[in-house]
Amino acid sequence: MKRPVTSLDRHVTLDVELGTPDRYREVLALAPAGPMIARGAGLSYVAASFGEGAVSVGMTRFDRVLALDEGARRAEVEAGISLGRLQEVLAPRGLQVAVQPGYPDITVGGCIAGNVHGKNHYREGVFAGVVESLRLFHPVHGLITASANENAEVFELTIGGLGLTGLILAATLRLIPLPGTVVEVEHIPVASPQEACAHIGRLREECDMLYAWLDFSRRGARMGRGYVVAGRWIDESRIDVSGAVTARARPRALDPSAARLRPNVFGVAMGAINEVYYRIGTRRPLRRRTPMLDVLYPAVGKEFYFDFFGRRGFIEHQSLIPETMIGTHLEAFRALFLRHGQPVALATLKAGRGAARLLHYDGCGYSFTIDVAPTREGVALLADLDQATIRHGGRTSIMKDSRLPVDVVRAEYPEYDVFRDRLRAYDPRRLFRSAVSQRLEL
Amino acid sequence: MMSLVVGASAGLGRALAQELARAGHTLFLIATDERDLMATAADLRIRFGVRVAYLAVDLAAADIDALRGAVLEDLGRIDNLFLIAGWSAHEDGSHIPTAVARRLLAVNGTEGILLVNAFLPDLVASRGNLVGAGSVAGVRGRRKNALYGAAKRGLETWFESARHALAQSGSGCRVQFYRLGYLATSMVAGQKLLFPPLAPDVAARRIVANLDRDIGTRYLPWWWWPIMTMLRLLPWPLFKRLDI
């Protein structure tokens, strides 16, 4: 039975066959009959977990902790486990996963396939650094254990491989100590993205998490103002966090395929909403003690944001620009913003550090993110921004932008062909496909 | 508390094992596939710090006495027995291959009865709880799920008998039997359902909350009661036309 599935940005909707196996024999009996793709929480902005003619294999029933070695700081988990559920096991033991994207329902399998980053990209890198080994199932190759020492080629292709190498069943993750469950969060008001960059550059060495929120909802004197969010773990007695994140109903805004009324709130009130958000963010005191979960998962309780764009949804565009070019890039963005007159619902800046390989969204520099409505001006703005990103030696996140053309990816990712060729050598029939892999001709 | 869950690989059985572990029970899990059992047992030990043993055995081909011996050797005594195992086949209708029919009757009926029968003295000794999972499919015979429904109805009758016998003997045991509606498991995956399925963990929480209560046979969720009562009372000239 097919049913409509929609990407989180509401940009892609397809009728797909969706299976939810709950036993190993159901997964391991999958035959190489036709295209398929794993689906975790379904929270990728882009259509990474479903595609035309592909069966989506829901992995969320495989959500168990298989082994935990507190001394060696290592946990083996099934790939369908959510970060929040894992956090409930690790936090009371004073451990954590170093790299976490901003929502607790996201699965470990999704983090691996997307090679995600968090608010500490400049310090802890991307998810690839957390994964020690993994277990993968491919209907032709069977069960594969992969790590840096065993099946290293498959290991490398699978991390950040968009789920195209098979179904990730389990992974062994490296853990780090959790210093406490409270974070001291400081908000530093800034007048421009350049000022935000300067603060981030200065605070990188001393802060555990760091990003800036910027207001590009309107032109004028206040355009580009915002505040930097700088977080530092506070070492103090641990509070009980059990049940804090996962024992809640999944907000409807995360299930965009469900039919319901969705007025385009941002169409009329984007400026006002950003104004309120700025005032809340810059009210005093600017330093606050904040519970860890509110800092790790800031989108919890704000899921309605995704609905504010109305039925047509939005596009999130995130590009990582080399440090030396970020000033030039932000100037170019400012000019494009003024020329196209397209309001931006959300703009953020983060710092990153790492090596740019394969299709990984990694490297040293600054991540600049914007959310825009998919209007004609919005799409034109993004197309121009693509050219600026290419000129400035940046790369755009494949996991964020549902519109990102294959030509741009080819230009931004020098190892695009390497990834594509290796994937084809590993699986000539290319069994695992999604709307993203189809758009990117992988 | 020492609890035995039969049919713990997935769905309600696995959810029940989790709720019991959360409540601090020592567990023994039985199911057909060791891979599922190993994962669930590890998870429950790590998350709840309880002792979990398991045995991979096919109920349809089990040596019941040996199985009882293995369980008692590990647990020492048994306070709660949950018979959750179930198996359905898409081809289940008026006539199906004998091997499939035999398995449907064994897993959903006869072998479950034999297993509980073997443990009854142990439950009497501990004044424990005997909990069985039936199905709304056993309430009125219809074209689809014929053997599954027949086996579950037989199981229900046996649970009623056990409740009657244990009540008269003053054993102090509670016997509970749930007529389950659709559960959101792979058993109903891809099927067009007339009513929304219940999440297994919600069902498991209700069952654990009802432990130690003498409630007999219940629908779960409760709203199947009016639906199934109407279906049961529907006059034959109308019932025979229903495509169910």
XYZ file of C-alpha atoms in Angstrom:
686
model
C 0.000 0.000 0.000
C 1.562 3.292 -1.112
C 1.144 6.455 0.870
C 2.320 10.031 0.469
C 5.554 10.956 2.220
C 6.788 14.550 2.419
C 10.240 15.912 3.215
C 10.582 18.117 6.305
C 10.925 21.232 4.149
C 7.593 20.308 2.462
C 9.320 20.551 -0.875
C 9.092 16.940 -2.102
C 6.042 14.680 -1.778
C 5.966 11.198 -3.308
C 3.690 8.170 -3.018
C 5.928 5.458 -1.654
C 5.752 1.960 -0.235
C 6.770 2.204 3.426
C 7.713 -0.892 5.413
C 8.447 -0.990 9.137
C 10.128 -4.305 9.936
C 10.437 -5.128 13.617
C 12.488 -8.335 13.525
C 15.920 -9.120 12.136
C 14.620 -11.875 9.907
C 12.328 -9.406 8.130
C 15.262 -7.125 7.315
C 17.728 -9.855 6.459
C 15.183 -11.491 4.140
C 14.949 -8.386 1.942
C 15.674 -9.489 -1.624
C 17.429 -7.399 -4.269
C 14.107 -7.190 -6.111
C 13.979 -3.439 -6.607
C 15.216 -0.087 -5.329
C 14.951 0.657 -1.633
C 16.227 3.136 0.955
C 16.387 3.235 4.741
C 14.180 5.678 6.609
C 14.864 6.774 10.170
C 12.843 9.514 11.842
C 12.105 11.125 8.466
C 13.503 14.446 9.700
C 15.925 15.283 6.895
C 15.038 18.571 5.277
C 15.507 16.848 1.925
C 13.910 13.655 0.571
C 16.803 11.425 1.651
C 14.660 8.569 3.015
C 12.288 8.075 0.089
C 12.354 8.202 -3.663
C 10.405 7.490 -6.815
C 9.905 3.735 -7.140
C 11.965 2.924 -4.035
C 10.613 1.026 -1.022
C 11.349 2.946 2.184
C 12.475 0.622 4.947
C 11.607 2.181 8.308
C 14.330 1.395 10.841
C 12.904 3.001 13.988
C 11.904 -0.324 15.586
C 15.604 -1.170 15.759
C 16.310 1.188 18.610
C 18.144 -0.848 21.228
C 21.412 -0.305 23.067
C 23.414 -3.469 22.389
C 26.504 -2.848 24.498
C 27.882 -0.114 26.697
C 31.460 0.001 27.924
C 31.665 2.947 30.302
C 35.377 2.496 30.914
C 36.317 2.430 27.244
C 33.649 5.099 26.513
C 32.035 3.141 23.755
C 28.424 2.168 22.968
C 27.038 -0.192 20.380
C 23.518 0.759 19.339
C 20.988 -0.212 16.706
C 20.820 2.446 14.023
C 17.130 3.242 14.564
C 17.762 4.567 18.084
C 17.087 8.264 18.488
C 19.643 10.651 19.946
C 17.206 11.492 22.735
C 16.726 7.854 23.720
C 20.474 7.306 23.670
C 20.992 10.459 25.713
C 18.690 9.030 28.411
C 21.016 6.061 28.766
C 24.277 7.990 28.577
C 23.634 11.157 30.600
C 23.070 9.455 33.988
C 26.416 7.686 33.425
C 28.182 10.966 32.699
C 28.660 10.246 28.995
C 27.522 11.791 25.742
C 27.840 11.615 21.975
C 30.117 14.503 21.002
C 28.323 15.424 17.771
C 24.571 16.033 17.869
C 22.275 17.786 15.416
C 19.543 19.937 16.973
C 16.640 17.516 17.364
C 16.312 14.515 19.719
C 14.184 12.293 17.452
C 16.894 12.082 14.785
C 18.250 8.533 14.558
C 21.876 7.440 14.769
C 21.486 5.845 11.318
C 20.413 9.212 9.922
C 23.373 10.939 11.607
C 25.752 8.469 9.959
C 24.173 8.612 6.496
C 24.105 12.431 6.603
C 27.441 12.768 8.429
C 25.815 15.536 10.420
C 27.402 18.249 12.533
C 26.280 20.120 15.633
C 26.799 23.463 17.305
C 30.368 22.410 18.064
C 31.551 21.598 14.525
C 34.644 23.771 15.126
C 35.593 21.643 18.120
C 34.283 18.074 17.696
C 34.003 17.898 13.909
C 31.328 15.854 12.151
C 29.618 12.548 12.984
C 32.288 10.564 11.094
C 34.574 11.212 14.048
C 32.150 9.516 16.436
C 31.632 6.259 14.504
C 34.091 3.494 15.291
C 32.444 0.707 13.320
C 29.113 -0.206 11.823
C 27.023 -3.133 10.651
C 25.358 -2.842 7.304
C 22.984 -5.040 5.304
C 22.897 -5.096 1.553
C 20.654 -7.680 -0.169
C 23.453 -8.640 -2.574
C 26.474 -8.378 -0.263
C 24.710 -9.625 2.875
C 25.777 -8.534 6.354
C 28.892 -6.379 6.394
C 30.900 -5.249 9.411
C 32.860 -2.152 8.509
C 35.403 0.031 10.263
C 38.649 1.827 9.480
C 40.396 -1.581 9.574
C 37.749 -3.879 8.123
C 35.947 -3.192 4.841
C 37.395 0.303 5.094
C 36.125 1.270 1.644
C 32.497 0.497 2.560
C 32.960 2.234 5.927
C 34.138 5.385 4.231
C 31.379 5.302 1.618
C 28.657 4.701 4.215
C 29.479 7.627 6.500
C 27.960 10.593 4.733
C 26.878 8.164 2.012
C 23.211 9.259 2.109
C 22.097 5.679 2.866
C 23.130 4.524 -0.609
C 25.364 1.628 0.500
C 22.650 -0.365 2.303
C 20.689 -0.513 5.532
C 22.763 0.559 8.521
C 21.723 -1.871 11.264
C 24.033 -0.966 14.131
C 27.008 1.210 14.977
C 29.645 1.406 17.673
C 30.028 5.009 18.781
C 32.843 6.726 20.637
C 31.643 8.670 23.666
C 33.043 11.589 25.597
C 32.467 12.671 29.203
C 29.422 14.796 29.903
C 30.689 17.581 32.164
C 27.271 18.377 33.629
C 23.666 18.837 32.682
C 23.608 22.619 32.803
C 25.120 25.001 30.270
C 25.968 28.633 30.831
C 24.601 30.343 27.753
C 25.675 33.851 26.861
C 23.906 35.949 24.214
C 26.024 38.665 22.603
C 24.053 41.169 20.506
C 25.666 41.998 17.150
C 24.851 44.540 14.452
C 26.022 42.512 11.456
C 27.066 39.012 10.356
C 30.663 40.254 10.096
C 30.576 41.213 13.765
C 29.096 37.788 14.573
C 31.991 36.161 12.678
C 34.514 38.159 14.679
C 32.943 37.058 17.995
C 32.781 33.420 16.884
C 36.420 33.568 15.777
C 37.420 35.013 19.147
C 35.314 32.598 21.284
C 36.044 29.372 19.407
C 38.841 28.230 21.660
C 36.980 28.726 24.927
C 33.331 27.803 24.190
C 31.768 24.346 23.978
C 29.030 25.418 21.568
C 28.737 28.471 19.443
C 26.473 29.925 16.748
C 24.836 33.175 15.735
C 21.228 33.978 14.907
C 20.741 36.805 12.404
C 17.725 38.769 11.212
C 17.440 39.059 7.418
C 13.657 39.249 7.376
C 13.635 42.917 6.297
C 15.806 45.526 4.610
C 16.791 48.673 6.447
C 19.069 49.728 9.256
C 18.398 46.634 11.362
C 19.110 44.214 8.541
C 21.609 41.560 9.569
C 21.548 42.263 13.296
C 21.253 39.393 15.715
C 23.102 37.739 18.542
C 25.824 35.192 19.103
C 24.957 32.233 21.353
C 27.988 30.988 23.288
C 27.622 27.963 25.570
C 29.943 26.538 28.219
C 29.294 23.373 30.215
C 28.974 24.011 33.921
C 30.496 21.287 36.054
C 27.943 20.575 38.755
C 25.861 17.803 40.267
C 23.967 15.807 37.709
C 20.217 16.131 37.459
C 17.994 13.276 36.369
C 17.215 13.601 32.671
C 15.359 10.317 32.205
C 12.250 10.616 30.084
C 12.837 14.295 29.514
C 13.010 14.231 25.735
C 11.496 11.066 24.389
C 8.417 10.816 26.615
C 6.485 13.348 24.588
C 4.120 13.101 21.644
C 5.635 13.770 18.260
C 4.535 17.262 17.186
C 2.287 17.325 14.133
C 4.528 19.869 12.409
C 7.103 17.051 11.980
C 4.659 14.987 9.908
C 4.162 17.242 6.912
C 2.303 14.593 4.881
C -0.669 14.768 7.257
C -3.402 16.890 5.685
C -4.349 19.909 7.754
C -4.728 23.663 7.563
C -1.371 25.447 7.270
C -1.671 29.193 6.812
C 1.431 30.958 5.509
C 2.204 32.889 8.712
C 5.617 34.031 7.476
C 3.949 35.517 4.388
C 2.463 38.276 6.564
C 4.385 38.316 9.833
C 7.989 37.285 9.199
C 9.397 40.703 10.180
C 7.337 40.871 13.347
C 8.246 37.325 14.374
C 11.954 38.019 13.870
C 11.626 41.250 15.855
C 10.062 39.361 18.778
C 12.702 36.632 18.512
C 15.484 39.237 18.559
C 14.023 40.970 21.605
C 13.611 37.712 23.501
C 17.163 36.712 22.565
C 18.701 39.987 23.692
C 16.746 40.574 26.894
C 18.747 40.759 30.080
C 20.420 39.026 31.757
C 22.494 37.979 28.752
C 24.097 35.137 30.679
C 21.802 32.353 31.866
C 22.106 28.864 33.257
C 20.187 26.683 30.846
C 19.261 22.978 31.105
C 21.419 20.875 28.790
C 18.484 19.542 26.765
C 17.268 23.056 25.890
C 20.709 23.851 24.529
C 21.288 20.558 22.698
C 17.821 20.422 21.159
C 16.694 24.050 20.747
C 14.037 23.147 18.153
C 12.001 21.143 20.698
C 8.810 23.071 21.367
C 9.376 25.290 18.325
C 8.354 22.748 15.684
C 5.490 25.023 14.620
C 8.194 27.027 12.821
C 8.147 24.487 9.971
C 4.409 25.061 9.504
C 4.735 28.854 9.380
C 5.781 28.721 5.727
C 2.376 27.353 4.728
C 1.687 24.520 2.330
C 4.556 25.280 -0.047
C 7.151 24.899 2.663
C 10.639 26.351 2.492
C 14.189 25.656 1.408
C 17.070 25.555 3.828
C 20.367 26.484 2.255
C 23.575 25.922 4.172
C 27.045 26.453 2.848
C 30.447 26.109 4.423
C 32.736 28.924 3.299
C 36.512 28.946 3.870
C 37.598 31.263 6.658
C 39.461 33.636 4.358
C 36.426 34.093 2.092
C 33.586 34.393 4.617
C 33.746 38.211 4.711
C 33.531 38.426 0.914
C 30.740 35.817 0.873
C 28.628 37.653 3.443
C 29.060 40.880 1.443
C 27.917 39.032 -1.687
C 24.919 37.632 0.194
C 23.983 41.119 1.409
C 24.042 42.424 -2.167
C 21.963 39.488 -3.437
C 19.499 39.888 -0.580
C 18.991 43.552 -1.466
C 18.716 42.825 -5.180
C 16.156 39.980 -4.936
C 14.128 41.436 -2.079
C 13.412 37.942 -0.797
C 12.861 37.900 2.978
C 14.826 35.258 4.877
C 12.988 33.599 7.756
C 16.087 32.408 9.529
C 19.797 33.025 9.126
C 22.529 31.453 11.239
C 26.304 31.301 11.335
C 28.475 28.560 12.805
C 32.135 27.676 12.668
C 33.461 24.386 11.329
C 36.734 22.536 11.328
C 37.654 19.423 9.383
C 38.766 17.998 6.072
C 36.597 18.227 2.949
C 36.231 14.698 1.547
C 33.799 12.828 -0.741
C 30.326 14.312 -0.279
C 30.998 15.295 3.340
C 29.784 18.652 4.520
C 33.031 19.322 6.326
C 35.987 21.655 6.231
C 37.495 24.678 7.981
C 35.454 27.837 7.799
C 32.012 29.216 8.548
C 28.610 27.654 7.904
C 26.066 30.178 6.723
C 22.448 28.988 6.728
C 19.261 30.617 5.470
C 15.631 29.496 5.204
C 13.599 31.005 2.367
C 10.180 30.364 0.847
C 10.399 28.605 -2.556
C 9.040 31.643 -4.411
C 10.458 32.765 -7.751
C 12.637 35.381 -6.038
C 13.661 32.866 -3.362
C 14.840 30.325 -5.905
C 16.599 33.063 -7.929
C 18.381 34.250 -4.773
C 19.575 30.700 -4.067
C 20.752 30.203 -7.651
C 22.870 33.362 -7.389
C 24.087 32.300 -3.967
C 25.177 28.958 -5.499
C 27.442 30.851 -7.905
C 28.860 32.944 -5.059
C 29.529 29.765 -3.022
C 31.356 28.186 -5.969
C 33.385 31.385 -6.482
C 34.319 31.517 -2.807
C 35.405 27.871 -2.669
C 32.531 26.759 -0.409
C 30.308 23.691 -0.384
C 26.547 23.517 0.087
C 24.998 20.900 2.353
C 23.295 18.153 0.352
C 21.181 17.237 3.400
C 19.532 20.653 3.600
C 18.679 22.067 0.176
C 15.939 20.265 -1.809
C 16.673 22.376 -4.854
C 20.446 22.030 -5.045
C 21.251 21.209 -8.708
C 23.708 18.452 -9.566
C 25.924 20.892 -11.497
C 26.463 22.947 -8.355
C 27.358 19.831 -6.366
C 29.835 18.796 -9.068
C 31.444 22.232 -8.953
C 31.592 22.425 -5.154
C 32.636 18.858 -4.344
C 35.869 17.910 -6.155
C 35.394 14.269 -5.095
C 31.841 13.976 -6.443
C 33.052 11.640 -9.223
C 35.158 9.621 -6.807
C 32.101 8.989 -4.615
C 29.900 8.195 -7.603
C 32.397 5.788 -9.172
C 33.148 3.980 -5.924
C 29.435 3.612 -5.189
C 28.876 2.100 -8.639
C 31.800 -0.262 -8.236
C 30.415 -1.407 -4.877
C 26.848 -1.800 -6.136
C 26.602 -1.841 -9.950
C 22.817 -2.254 -9.751
C 22.530 0.771 -7.434
C 19.802 -0.807 -5.280
C 19.621 1.993 -2.725
C 18.079 5.159 -4.102
C 16.262 8.235 -2.852
C 14.883 11.405 -4.387
C 18.174 13.068 -3.395
C 20.367 10.446 -5.068
C 18.169 10.646 -8.171
C 18.449 14.444 -8.320
C 22.207 14.257 -7.827
C 22.585 11.485 -10.435
C 24.415 9.249 -7.976
C 9.109 -10.392 40.561
C 10.035 -13.198 38.179
C 8.302 -12.865 34.826
C 8.248 -15.079 31.758
C 7.302 -13.520 28.414
C 6.532 -15.943 25.601
C 6.703 -14.255 22.197
C 9.136 -11.446 23.037
C 10.886 -10.839 19.694
C 8.787 -7.896 18.613
C 5.512 -6.039 18.964
C 3.543 -6.433 22.192
C 5.836 -9.092 23.683
C 8.915 -6.891 23.350
C 7.040 -3.809 24.601
C 5.818 -5.807 27.581
C 9.344 -6.966 28.367
C 10.398 -3.311 28.429
C 7.559 -2.227 30.734
C 8.287 -5.126 33.091
C 11.992 -4.271 33.109
C 11.077 -0.666 33.880
C 9.085 -1.992 36.852
C 12.156 -3.939 37.995
C 11.091 -7.493 37.113
C 13.632 -10.244 36.515
C 12.863 -11.529 33.045
C 12.991 -14.691 31.000
C 12.172 -14.127 27.336
C 11.164 -16.761 24.813
C 10.848 -16.256 21.050
C 11.894 -17.918 17.816
C 14.804 -15.710 16.813
C 17.920 -15.358 18.924
C 19.016 -12.161 17.137
C 15.956 -10.255 18.348
C 16.150 -11.715 21.843
C 19.841 -10.917 22.233
C 19.273 -7.284 21.271
C 16.253 -6.826 23.536
C 17.929 -8.547 26.487
C 21.065 -6.396 26.157
C 19.011 -3.216 25.883
C 16.893 -3.979 28.952
C 19.928 -4.924 31.053
C 21.713 -1.697 30.158
C 18.751 0.636 30.448
C 17.035 -0.789 33.515
C 19.740 -2.792 35.256
C 17.558 -5.906 35.508
C 18.542 -9.526 34.942
C 17.281 -10.846 31.604
C 17.681 -14.421 30.350
C 16.336 -15.719 27.075
C 15.851 -18.854 25.051
C 15.329 -19.056 21.311
C 12.787 -21.771 20.628
C 9.988 -22.295 18.145
C 6.808 -22.738 20.154
C 5.353 -24.938 17.413
C 8.145 -27.479 17.876
C 9.089 -27.018 21.514
C 9.732 -29.668 24.157
C 7.469 -28.040 26.742
C 8.809 -29.886 29.775
C 12.427 -29.150 28.899
C 11.490 -25.520 28.348
C 9.813 -25.332 31.769
C 12.907 -26.868 33.320
C 15.161 -24.262 31.706
C 12.973 -21.374 32.838
C 12.681 -22.581 36.447
C 16.362 -23.342 36.658
C 17.095 -19.737 35.769
C 14.313 -17.874 37.580
C 13.885 -20.221 40.558
C 10.162 -19.465 40.662
C 7.706 -17.741 38.379
C 5.352 -14.949 39.443
C 3.954 -13.851 36.094
C 3.506 -15.686 32.831
C 2.684 -13.706 29.711
C 1.625 -15.774 26.712
C 1.854 -13.240 23.896
C 3.128 -15.313 20.971
C 1.070 -15.112 17.834
C 1.536 -15.817 14.170
C -0.690 -15.053 11.209
C -0.515 -16.036 7.552
C -1.820 -14.003 4.648
C -3.361 -17.079 3.063
C -5.369 -17.916 6.205
C -8.944 -18.528 4.944
C -11.274 -21.438 4.490
C -8.739 -23.756 2.934
C -4.955 -23.524 3.212
C -2.042 -25.964 3.050
C -1.976 -28.367 6.002
C 1.521 -27.346 7.138
C 0.510 -23.683 7.399
C -2.753 -24.619 9.104
C -0.927 -26.773 11.639
C 1.461 -23.956 12.480
C -1.398 -21.461 12.868
C -3.161 -23.790 15.312
C 0.049 -24.626 17.200
C 1.484 -21.129 17.735
C -1.836 -19.385 18.400
C -3.576 -22.200 20.275
C -2.507 -25.689 21.181
C 1.167 -25.206 22.040
C 0.356 -22.109 24.073
C -2.215 -24.086 26.027
C 0.262 -26.904 26.636
C 2.928 -24.452 27.781
C 0.663 -22.659 30.256
C -0.680 -26.015 31.433
C 2.857 -27.072 32.312
C 3.499 -23.886 34.343
C 0.154 -23.843 36.174
C 1.425 -25.563 39.350
C 4.291 -23.054 39.534
C 1.880 -20.113 39.246
C -0.345 -21.619 41.937
C 2.696 -21.970 44.193
C 3.624 -18.296 43.747
C -0.027 -17.015 43.689
C 0.987 -15.290 40.487
C -0.544 -13.811 37.368
C -1.350 -15.668 34.175
C -1.842 -13.309 31.230
C -2.862 -14.384 27.739
C -3.086 -12.505 24.452
C -6.080 -13.375 22.300
C -7.627 -11.504 19.440
C -10.813 -9.864 18.292
C -10.493 -12.360 15.411
C -11.638 -15.084 17.817
C -14.949 -13.452 18.701
C -16.974 -14.501 15.660
C -15.801 -16.815 12.919
C -15.489 -15.261 9.496
C -13.933 -16.021 6.146
C -10.604 -14.312 6.797
C -8.182 -15.414 9.550
C -10.216 -18.609 10.028
C -7.536 -20.730 11.677
C -5.923 -17.852 13.547
C -9.347 -16.933 14.951
C -10.220 -20.535 15.784
C -6.939 -21.081 17.622
C -7.249 -17.830 19.592
C -10.855 -18.730 20.517
C -9.657 -22.107 21.755
C -6.959 -20.379 23.783
C -9.534 -18.014 25.274
C -11.761 -20.911 26.285
C -8.831 -22.599 27.972
C -7.976 -19.406 29.893
C -11.621 -19.166 31.030
C -11.442 -22.736 32.265
C -8.194 -22.075 34.080
C -9.670 -18.982 35.745
C -12.700 -20.996 36.872
C -10.613 -23.843 38.218
C -8.124 -21.570 40.012
C -10.949 -19.513 41.557
C -12.636 -22.645 42.952
C -9.409 -24.020 44.346
C -8.778 -20.737 46.177
C -5.301 -20.579 44.693
C -5.036 -16.783 44.749
C -3.864 -16.741 41.120
C -5.221 -14.130 38.721
C -6.000 -15.110 35.150
C -6.283 -12.312 32.597
C -7.025 -12.624 28.927
C -6.925 -9.770 26.425
C -8.881 -9.738 23.190
C -6.477 -7.521 21.303
C -7.523 -5.255 18.476
C -5.060 -4.187 15.814
C -1.597 -3.444 17.138
C 0.906 -1.361 15.190
C 3.320 -4.210 14.433
C 4.617 -5.797 11.270
C 1.628 -8.219 11.483
C -0.639 -5.454 10.157
C 1.983 -3.557 8.129
C 0.795 -2.588 4.665
C -2.798 -3.695 5.372
C -5.756 -1.387 5.011
C -7.245 -1.263 8.504
C -10.812 -0.283 9.392
C -9.748 1.075 12.779
C -6.525 2.698 14.006
C -3.923 0.294 15.435
C -2.783 0.641 19.046
C 0.921 1.224 19.742
C 2.388 -1.888 21.417
C 3.972 0.116 24.232
C 0.613 1.692 25.116
C -0.962 -1.782 25.231
C 1.954 -3.041 27.328
C 1.553 -0.239 29.877
C -2.162 -1.083 30.300
C -1.393 -4.760 30.791
C 1.287 -4.074 33.408
C -1.022 -1.608 35.210
C -3.699 -4.332 35.382
C -1.428 -6.938 36.983
C -2.734 -8.327 40.296
C -6.299 -7.359 39.361
C -8.884 -10.082 38.859
C -10.273 -8.757 35.572
C -10.831 -11.910 33.507
C -11.335 -11.310 29.804
C -11.021 -7.757 28.435
C -10.909 -6.009 25.087
C -7.770 -3.957 24.487
C -8.347 -1.175 23.576
C -11.786 -1.146 25.241
C -13.620 0.370 22.252
C -13.510 -2.941 20.460
C -16.203 -4.111 22.903
C -19.162 -2.290 21.251
C -17.803 -3.049 17.779
C -17.386 -6.742 18.418
C -20.665 -7.003 20.357
C -22.499 -5.598 17.353
C -20.639 -7.921 15.030
C -21.441 -10.903 17.256
C -25.147 -10.035 17.391
C -25.457 -9.207 13.701
C -28.157 -11.490 12.212
C -26.817 -14.148 9.905
C -28.582 -12.885 6.712
C -26.626 -9.634 7.121
C -23.403 -11.108 8.489
C -22.984 -13.515 5.584
C -22.818 -10.582 3.175
C -19.954 -8.843 4.972
C -16.614 -8.977 3.201
C -14.506 -9.369 6.335
